[in-house]
CSV table of C-alpha atoms in Angstrom, one decimal:
chain,number,residue,atom,x,y,z
D,999,UNK,CA,34.7,21.0,-0.5
D,1000,UNK,CA,34.7,22.6,2.7
D,1001,UNK,CA,35.4,26.4,2.4
D,1002,UNK,CA,37.5,28.1,5.2
D,1003,UNK,CA,37.6,32.1,4.8
D,1004,UNK,CA,41.2,33.8,5.8
D,1005,UNK,CA,41.0,37.0,8.1
D,1006,UNK,CA,39.4,37.7,10.6
D,1007,UNK,CA,38.2,41.1,10.8
D,1008,UNK,CA,35.2,43.4,9.4
D,1009,UNK,CA,35.8,42.1,5.6
D,1010,UNK,CA,36.1,38.9,6.4
D,1011,UNK,CA,32.9,38.1,8.7
D,1012,UNK,CA,31.0,40.2,6.1
D,1013,UNK,CA,31.7,37.9,3.6
D,1014,UNK,CA,31.0,34.8,6.0
D,1015,UNK,CA,27.3,36.6,7.2
D,1016,UNK,CA,26.5,37.2,3.2
D,1017,UNK,CA,27.7,33.6,1.7
D,1018,UNK,CA,26.2,31.5,4.5
D,1019,UNK,CA,22.9,34.0,3.4
D,1020,UNK,CA,23.1,33.0,-0.1
D,1021,UNK,CA,25.0,30.0,0.0
D,1022,UNK,CA,22.8,27.8,2.9
D,1023,UNK,CA,24.5,24.3,1.9
D,1024,UNK,CA,27.8,25.9,1.6
D,1025,UNK,CA,30.1,24.7,4.8
D,1026,UNK,CA,32.4,27.2,6.3
D,1027,UNK,CA,34.3,25.6,9.1
D,1028,UNK,CA,36.2,27.7,10.4
D,1029,UNK,CA,38.3,31.6,9.7
D,1030,UNK,CA,41.8,31.1,9.5
D,1031,UNK,CA,44.7,33.9,10.9
D,1032,UNK,CA,48.5,34.0,10.0
D,1033,UNK,CA,48.6,35.0,14.2
D,1034,UNK,CA,45.8,35.1,16.8
D,1035,UNK,CA,47.2,38.6,18.1
D,1036,UNK,CA,44.6,40.0,19.7
D,1037,UNK,CA,41.3,38.2,16.8
D,1038,UNK,CA,38.8,36.6,18.9
D,1039,UNK,CA,38.9,32.9,19.1
D,1040,UNK,CA,35.6,32.8,17.5
D,1041,UNK,CA,33.5,35.0,15.4
D,1042,UNK,CA,30.3,34.5,13.8
D,1043,UNK,CA,29.5,31.2,15.6
D,1044,UNK,CA,32.8,29.7,14.4
D,1045,UNK,CA,36.4,29.2,15.5
D,1046,UNK,CA,39.4,31.2,14.3
D,1047,UNK,CA,42.4,29.0,14.4
D,1048,UNK,CA,45.7,29.9,13.3
D,1049,UNK,CA,47.0,28.5,10.0
D,1050,UNK,CA,49.8,26.4,11.8
D,1051,UNK,CA,47.7,24.8,13.5
D,1052,UNK,CA,44.9,24.2,11.4
D,1053,UNK,CA,47.5,22.9,8.7
D,1054,UNK,CA,49.1,20.0,11.2
D,1055,UNK,CA,45.7,18.6,11.6
D,1056,UNK,CA,45.3,17.7,7.8
D,1057,UNK,CA,46.7,14.8,5.5
D,1058,UNK,CA,47.3,16.5,2.0
D,1059,UNK,CA,44.5,15.0,0.2
D,1060,UNK,CA,42.6,17.0,2.8
D,1061,UNK,CA,44.5,19.9,1.8
D,1062,UNK,CA,44.2,19.3,-1.5
D,1063,UNK,CA,40.2,19.7,-1.1
D,1064,UNK,CA,40.1,22.4,1.6
D,1065,UNK,CA,39.3,25.8,-0.5
D,1066,UNK,CA,40.3,29.0,0.9
D,1067,UNK,CA,38.7,32.5,0.6
D,1068,UNK,CA,41.0,35.4,1.1
D,1069,UNK,CA,38.6,38.0,2.6
D,1070,UNK,CA,41.0,40.5,3.7
D,1071,UNK,CA,41.9,44.1,2.1
D,1072,UNK,CA,43.8,44.0,-1.4
D,1073,UNK,CA,47.3,44.9,0.3
D,1074,UNK,CA,48.4,41.9,1.9
D,1075,UNK,CA,46.3,39.2,0.0
D,1076,UNK,CA,49.7,38.4,-1.8
D,1077,UNK,CA,51.1,38.0,1.3
D,1078,UNK,CA,48.5,35.4,2.7
D,1079,UNK,CA,49.0,33.5,-1.1
D,1080,UNK,CA,52.5,32.9,0.0
D,1081,UNK,CA,52.0,31.9,3.6
D,1082,UNK,CA,49.4,29.3,2.4
D,1083,UNK,CA,51.7,28.0,-0.4
D,1084,UNK,CA,54.2,27.0,2.4
D,1085,UNK,CA,51.7,25.0,4.7
D,1086,UNK,CA,51.1,23.4,1.3
D,1087,UNK,CA,47.6,24.7,0.4
D,1088,UNK,CA,46.8,25.2,-3.6
D,1089,UNK,CA,43.4,26.1,-3.4
D,1090,UNK,CA,42.5,29.3,-2.6
D,1091,UNK,CA,41.2,32.4,-4.3
D,1092,UNK,CA,41.3,36.3,-3.3
D,1093,UNK,CA,38.4,37.9,-2.4
D,1094,UNK,CA,38.9,41.3,-3.9
D,1095,UNK,CA,37.4,44.9,-3.1
D,1096,UNK,CA,35.5,44.4,-6.7
D,1097,UNK,CA,34.3,41.1,-5.8
D,1098,UNK,CA,33.5,41.5,-2.2
D,1099,UNK,CA,31.6,44.5,-3.1
D,1100,UNK,CA,29.3,42.8,-5.6
D,1101,UNK,CA,28.7,39.9,-3.1
D,1102,UNK,CA,27.8,42.4,-0.9
D,1103,UNK,CA,25.1,44.3,-2.9
D,1104,UNK,CA,23.7,40.8,-3.5
D,1105,UNK,CA,23.2,39.7,0.2
D,1106,UNK,CA,21.6,43.5,0.9
D,1107,UNK,CA,19.1,43.0,-2.0
D,1108,UNK,CA,18.3,40.5,-0.7
D,1109,UNK,CA,18.3,41.6,3.0
D,1110,UNK,CA,16.2,44.6,2.3
D,1111,UNK,CA,18.7,47.0,3.7
D,1112,UNK,CA,21.6,49.1,2.6
D,1113,UNK,CA,20.2,48.7,-0.8
D,1114,UNK,CA,22.7,49.6,-3.7
D,1115,UNK,CA,23.2,52.1,-5.9
D,1116,UNK,CA,23.7,50.0,-9.0
D,1117,UNK,CA,20.0,48.3,-8.0
D,1118,UNK,CA,18.8,51.6,-9.0
D,1119,UNK,CA,17.2,52.2,-12.7
D,1120,UNK,CA,19.9,54.1,-14.6
D,1121,UNK,CA,18.3,57.9,-15.0
D,1122,UNK,CA,18.9,60.9,-18.1
D,1123,UNK,CA,19.9,63.7,-16.4
D,1124,UNK,CA,23.7,63.9,-15.4
D,1125,UNK,CA,24.5,66.2,-12.5
D,1126,UNK,CA,27.8,68.4,-11.8
D,1127,UNK,CA,29.5,65.8,-9.7
D,1128,UNK,CA,33.0,66.4,-7.5
D,1129,UNK,CA,34.7,64.1,-6.0
D,1130,UNK,CA,38.2,65.0,-3.6
D,1131,UNK,CA,40.8,62.9,-3.5
D,1132,UNK,CA,42.5,63.0,-0.2
D,1133,UNK,CA,46.8,62.9,-0.5
D,1134,UNK,CA,49.1,62.8,2.1
D,1135,UNK,CA,52.8,63.3,2.0
D,1136,UNK,CA,52.9,60.2,4.3
D,1137,UNK,CA,51.1,58.2,1.8
D,1138,UNK,CA,53.2,55.0,0.1
D,1139,UNK,CA,53.4,55.0,-3.4
D,1140,UNK,CA,50.2,53.3,-5.1
D,1141,UNK,CA,51.8,49.7,-7.4
D,1142,UNK,CA,49.3,50.9,-10.3
D,1143,UNK,CA,48.5,54.3,-10.2
D,1144,UNK,CA,44.6,53.9,-12.6
D,1145,UNK,CA,43.1,56.5,-14.9
D,1146,UNK,CA,40.9,58.7,-12.1
D,1147,UNK,CA,37.7,60.4,-14.1
D,1148,UNK,CA,37.5,64.3,-15.0
D,1149,UNK,CA,35.5,64.5,-11.6
D,1150,UNK,CA,38.0,63.5,-9.3
D,1151,UNK,CA,40.6,65.7,-7.8
D,1152,UNK,CA,43.3,64.7,-5.6
D,1153,UNK,CA,43.5,67.5,-2.3
D,1154,UNK,CA,46.7,66.9,-0.7
D,1155,UNK,CA,46.1,66.9,3.2
D,1156,UNK,CA,48.0,67.8,6.0
D,1157,UNK,CA,49.7,70.4,3.5
D,1158,UNK,CA,50.7,73.0,6.7
D,1159,UNK,CA,52.5,70.4,8.5
D,1160,UNK,CA,54.9,69.7,5.7
D,1161,UNK,CA,57.2,71.6,2.6
D,1162,UNK,CA,56.2,68.5,0.4
D,1163,UNK,CA,53.9,69.7,-2.1
D,1164,UNK,CA,51.4,66.9,-4.1
D,1165,UNK,CA,48.9,68.5,-5.7
D,1166,UNK,CA,47.8,71.7,-7.1
D,1167,UNK,CA,45.3,71.7,-3.9
D,1168,UNK,CA,45.6,72.3,-1.2
D,1169,UNK,CA,44.1,71.9,2.2
D,1170,UNK,CA,45.7,74.9,3.8
D,1171,UNK,CA,44.2,77.6,1.6
D,1172,UNK,CA,41.0,79.5,2.7
D,1173,UNK,CA,39.6,78.6,5.7
D,1174,UNK,CA,40.8,75.1,7.1
D,1175,UNK,CA,42.5,73.5,9.7
D,1176,UNK,CA,44.9,71.7,8.6
D,1177,UNK,CA,47.4,72.1,10.9
D,1178,UNK,CA,45.3,69.5,13.0
D,1179,UNK,CA,45.6,66.8,10.2
D,1180,UNK,CA,47.8,64.3,12.6
D,1181,UNK,CA,44.8,64.4,14.8
D,1182,UNK,CA,41.7,64.3,11.9
D,1183,UNK,CA,43.6,62.8,9.1
D,1184,UNK,CA,41.4,62.9,6.1
D,1185,UNK,CA,38.5,65.0,7.9
D,1186,UNK,CA,40.7,67.9,7.3
D,1187,UNK,CA,40.3,67.7,3.8
D,1188,UNK,CA,36.2,67.3,4.6
D,1189,UNK,CA,36.2,70.6,6.8
D,1190,UNK,CA,38.1,72.2,3.7
D,1191,UNK,CA,35.6,70.9,1.3
D,1192,UNK,CA,32.6,72.5,3.7
D,1193,UNK,CA,34.6,75.8,3.9
D,1194,UNK,CA,35.7,76.7,0.6
D,1195,UNK,CA,33.1,74.3,-1.7
D,1196,UNK,CA,29.9,74.1,0.1
D,1197,UNK,CA,29.1,77.2,1.8
D,1198,UNK,CA,27.6,80.5,0.4
D,1199,UNK,CA,30.2,82.4,-1.0
D,1200,UNK,CA,32.8,79.1,-2.2
D,1201,UNK,CA,34.0,79.0,-5.6
D,1202,UNK,CA,32.1,76.7,-6.8
D,1203,UNK,CA,28.4,78.3,-4.9
D,1204,UNK,CA,25.2,78.2,-7.1
D,1205,UNK,CA,25.8,75.2,-7.6
D,1206,UNK,CA,23.1,73.9,-5.1
D,1207,UNK,CA,21.2,70.7,-5.2
D,1208,UNK,CA,24.8,69.0,-7.2
D,1209,UNK,CA,27.0,66.3,-5.3
D,1210,UNK,CA,30.5,66.7,-3.7
D,1211,UNK,CA,32.6,64.0,-1.9
D,1212,UNK,CA,35.4,63.0,-0.3
D,1213,UNK,CA,37.8,59.7,-0.7
D,1214,UNK,CA,41.0,58.6,0.4
D,1215,UNK,CA,44.2,57.9,-1.3
D,1216,UNK,CA,43.6,54.3,-1.5
D,1217,UNK,CA,39.9,53.6,-0.8
D,1218,UNK,CA,37.2,55.7,-3.5
D,1219,UNK,CA,34.2,54.7,-4.0
D,1220,UNK,CA,33.2,53.0,-6.9
D,1221,UNK,CA,31.5,54.9,-9.9
D,1222,UNK,CA,30.3,53.9,-13.4
D,1223,UNK,CA,28.7,56.8,-15.9
D,1224,UNK,CA,25.5,55.0,-15.4
D,1225,UNK,CA,25.8,55.0,-11.8
D,1226,UNK,CA,26.5,58.9,-11.8
D,1227,UNK,CA,23.6,59.2,-14.2
D,1228,UNK,CA,21.3,57.5,-11.4
D,1229,UNK,CA,21.8,60.4,-9.0
D,1230,UNK,CA,19.2,63.1,-9.8
D,1231,UNK,CA,16.3,61.0,-11.7
D,1232,UNK,CA,16.0,58.8,-8.5
D,1233,UNK,CA,16.7,61.7,-5.8
D,1234,UNK,CA,19.3,60.1,-4.5
D,1235,UNK,CA,20.9,62.0,-1.4
D,1236,UNK,CA,23.8,60.6,-0.1
D,1237,UNK,CA,26.0,57.7,-1.5
D,1238,UNK,CA,27.9,55.4,1.5
D,1239,UNK,CA,30.4,52.5,0.8
D,1240,UNK,CA,28.1,49.2,2.3
D,1241,UNK,CA,29.2,49.0,5.9
D,1242,UNK,CA,31.4,46.7,7.6
D,1243,UNK,CA,29.9,44.0,10.2
D,1244,UNK,CA,31.5,44.3,14.1
D,1245,UNK,CA,31.0,41.5,16.4
D,1246,UNK,CA,29.5,41.8,18.8
D,1247,UNK,CA,28.5,45.4,17.7
D,1248,UNK,CA,30.4,48.5,16.7
D,1249,UNK,CA,30.9,48.6,20.4
D,1250,UNK,CA,34.3,47.2,19.5
D,1251,UNK,CA,35.7,48.7,16.8
D,1252,UNK,CA,36.4,51.9,19.1
D,1253,UNK,CA,37.7,49.8,21.5
D,1254,UNK,CA,40.4,49.2,19.1
D,1255,UNK,CA,41.5,52.7,19.0
D,1256,UNK,CA,40.1,54.5,21.5
D,1257,UNK,CA,41.1,55.2,24.8
D,1258,UNK,CA,38.3,54.9,27.5
D,1259,UNK,CA,38.6,58.9,28.9
D,1260,UNK,CA,38.6,60.1,24.4
D,1261,UNK,CA,35.3,58.0,24.2
D,1262,UNK,CA,34.3,59.6,27.4
D,1263,UNK,CA,34.7,63.5,26.0
D,1264,UNK,CA,33.2,62.2,22.8
D,1265,UNK,CA,30.1,61.1,24.7
D,1266,UNK,CA,30.5,64.1,26.9
D,1267,UNK,CA,30.3,66.9,23.9
D,1268,UNK,CA,27.6,65.0,21.9
D,1269,UNK,CA,25.5,64.8,24.7
D,1270,UNK,CA,26.3,68.6,25.5
D,1271,UNK,CA,25.5,69.9,21.1
D,1272,UNK,CA,23.3,67.0,20.0
D,1273,UNK,CA,21.1,65.9,22.7
D,1274,UNK,CA,19.2,63.9,20.2
D,1275,UNK,CA,21.4,62.6,18.8
D,1276,UNK,CA,23.2,61.4,22.0
D,1277,UNK,CA,20.4,59.9,23.1
D,1278,UNK,CA,19.6,57.4,20.1
D,1279,UNK,CA,23.7,56.8,20.0
D,1280,UNK,CA,23.8,53.9,22.5
D,1281,UNK,CA,20.9,51.9,19.7
D,1282,UNK,CA,23.1,52.8,17.2
D,1283,UNK,CA,26.3,51.3,19.3
D,1284,UNK,CA,24.6,47.8,19.7
D,1285,UNK,CA,24.0,47.5,15.7
D,1286,UNK,CA,26.9,45.7,13.6
D,1287,UNK,CA,27.1,47.8,11.5
D,1288,UNK,CA,30.0,50.5,10.7
D,1289,UNK,CA,30.8,53.0,7.5
D,1290,UNK,CA,34.2,52.9,7.3
D,1291,UNK,CA,37.2,55.7,6.7
D,1292,UNK,CA,35.6,59.0,6.2
D,1293,UNK,CA,34.5,58.4,2.7
D,1294,UNK,CA,31.6,60.1,1.2
D,1295,UNK,CA,29.7,61.1,-1.5
D,1296,UNK,CA,26.4,63.6,-1.2
D,1297,UNK,CA,23.9,66.7,-2.5
D,1298,UNK,CA,25.5,69.5,-1.6
D,1299,UNK,CA,22.8,70.5,1.1
D,1300,UNK,CA,22.9,67.5,2.8
D,1301,UNK,CA,27.0,67.1,3.0
D,1302,UNK,CA,27.1,71.1,4.3
D,1303,UNK,CA,24.6,70.0,7.3
D,1304,UNK,CA,26.7,67.0,7.8
D,1305,UNK,CA,29.5,69.0,8.2
D,1306,UNK,CA,27.9,71.4,9.9
D,1307,UNK,CA,26.8,69.1,12.8
D,1308,UNK,CA,29.9,66.9,12.9
D,1309,UNK,CA,32.9,69.6,13.0
D,1310,UNK,CA,31.1,71.4,16.1
D,1311,UNK,CA,31.4,68.1,18.1
D,1312,UNK,CA,34.7,66.8,16.8
D,1313,UNK,CA,36.1,70.7,18.1
D,1314,UNK,CA,34.5,70.4,21.3
D,1315,UNK,CA,36.1,66.9,22.0
D,1316,UNK,CA,39.2,68.0,21.6
D,1317,UNK,CA,38.7,70.7,24.4
D,1318,UNK,CA,37.0,67.6,26.9
D,1319,UNK,CA,39.8,65.6,26.1
D,1320,UNK,CA,42.8,64.5,28.4
D,1321,UNK,CA,45.2,65.3,26.8
D,1322,UNK,CA,43.6,68.4,24.5
D,1323,UNK,CA,43.3,67.4,21.0
D,1324,UNK,CA,46.1,70.1,20.4
D,1325,UNK,CA,48.6,68.1,22.3
D,1326,UNK,CA,49.0,64.8,20.6
D,1327,UNK,CA,48.7,63.5,17.1
D,1328,UNK,CA,47.5,60.1,16.9
D,1329,UNK,CA,44.8,60.0,14.5
D,1330,UNK,CA,42.0,59.7,17.5
D,1331,UNK,CA,39.7,62.4,15.8
D,1332,UNK,CA,39.2,60.6,12.2
D,1333,UNK,CA,38.4,57.5,14.1
D,1334,UNK,CA,35.5,59.0,16.3
D,1335,UNK,CA,34.3,60.6,13.0
D,1336,UNK,CA,33.7,57.1,11.4
D,1337,UNK,CA,31.6,56.3,14.4
D,1338,UNK,CA,30.2,59.5,14.1
D,1339,UNK,CA,28.9,59.5,10.5
D,1340,UNK,CA,27.1,55.8,11.3
D,1341,UNK,CA,25.3,57.7,14.1
D,1342,UNK,CA,24.6,60.7,11.8
D,1343,UNK,CA,23.2,58.6,8.4
D,1344,UNK,CA,21.5,55.4,10.6
D,1345,UNK,CA,19.7,57.9,12.9
D,1346,UNK,CA,18.7,59.9,9.5
D,1347,UNK,CA,17.8,56.8,7.6
D,1348,UNK,CA,14.2,57.4,6.9
D,1349,UNK,CA,14.5,61.2,6.1
D,1350,UNK,CA,17.4,61.1,4.1
D,1351,UNK,CA,17.7,58.3,0.6
D,1352,UNK,CA,20.8,56.8,1.3
D,1353,UNK,CA,22.3,54.1,-1.0
D,1354,UNK,CA,25.0,52.1,-1.4
D,1355,UNK,CA,28.4,51.3,-3.2
D,1356,UNK,CA,31.6,49.6,-2.8
D,1357,UNK,CA,34.7,51.1,-1.5
D,1358,UNK,CA,37.5,50.4,-4.2
D,1359,UNK,CA,40.2,49.4,-2.4
D,1360,UNK,CA,43.8,50.7,-4.3
D,1361,UNK,CA,46.9,48.8,-3.6
């Protein structure tokens, strides 16, 4: 039975690459999409087809013998199931975020890269951990609100731009850039963590060597209690989500979200402030994997070092942008943050003990 993958972005490409590596005898003839739109006609060396055209070429029996794996973000999977039903497909399955994460774990272990956190032995020391979940007044309500662990605290971001109050903690208190949220998105939350929790004199001062992080309202790193016991005894520095592949490389990602003039501003800021990283940047951009979402969890000192590196670059980029960051509101700085996170941690992969886990998608 042929296996067709519904989806044509990083989520689907990651699934395809893993399945072709792990199950070499499985035939995957194409990707499916509801509409071609801006999707490339080929992905991973196989065609991308609209479901309507694909359906027209099949008999009823062939449809019954076609298995479809829905490899998209969880929130659009019910809609895709309805589309498939309307075209007479019945043999489909969701690759939800939990299943995608398990697939990535097995794949990366086999490939010997992007080490999974859960592959490390369970230790005995339980560290102090604090994960902040960025929430915005513009967020859509969750269909099901899970029970969050005690170490996770909601942090309202962009609070300076609204009278709505959603959480006890907000990014407009203390030293902050809350008013820049329309450009920085969840990164105003990371700035608040940096200045008010990680720096000397912060409210958690003295907890050096412990772990802090940022999640989004709908995207958060998946940890078990055993995973938390893996941190200290395995000397873990950083936990990042499994990176998403882009084709032919991660240039394709920034080209979708950033104007050329803004990209040049970023490159200029990087060359001016961090020339060693600017020199390493082209090699990073030519590989396929990107750390999405600005989601991160790290040892306190490591996260502080990263923020001290990141935010001056973003601030200088705002100054060099045309129009300047203060004259716009289009989330462009948030997209740059994803690429810079990829640059920073891939360049420092030999210096830092970086491990990975799934990024749970709440719907």
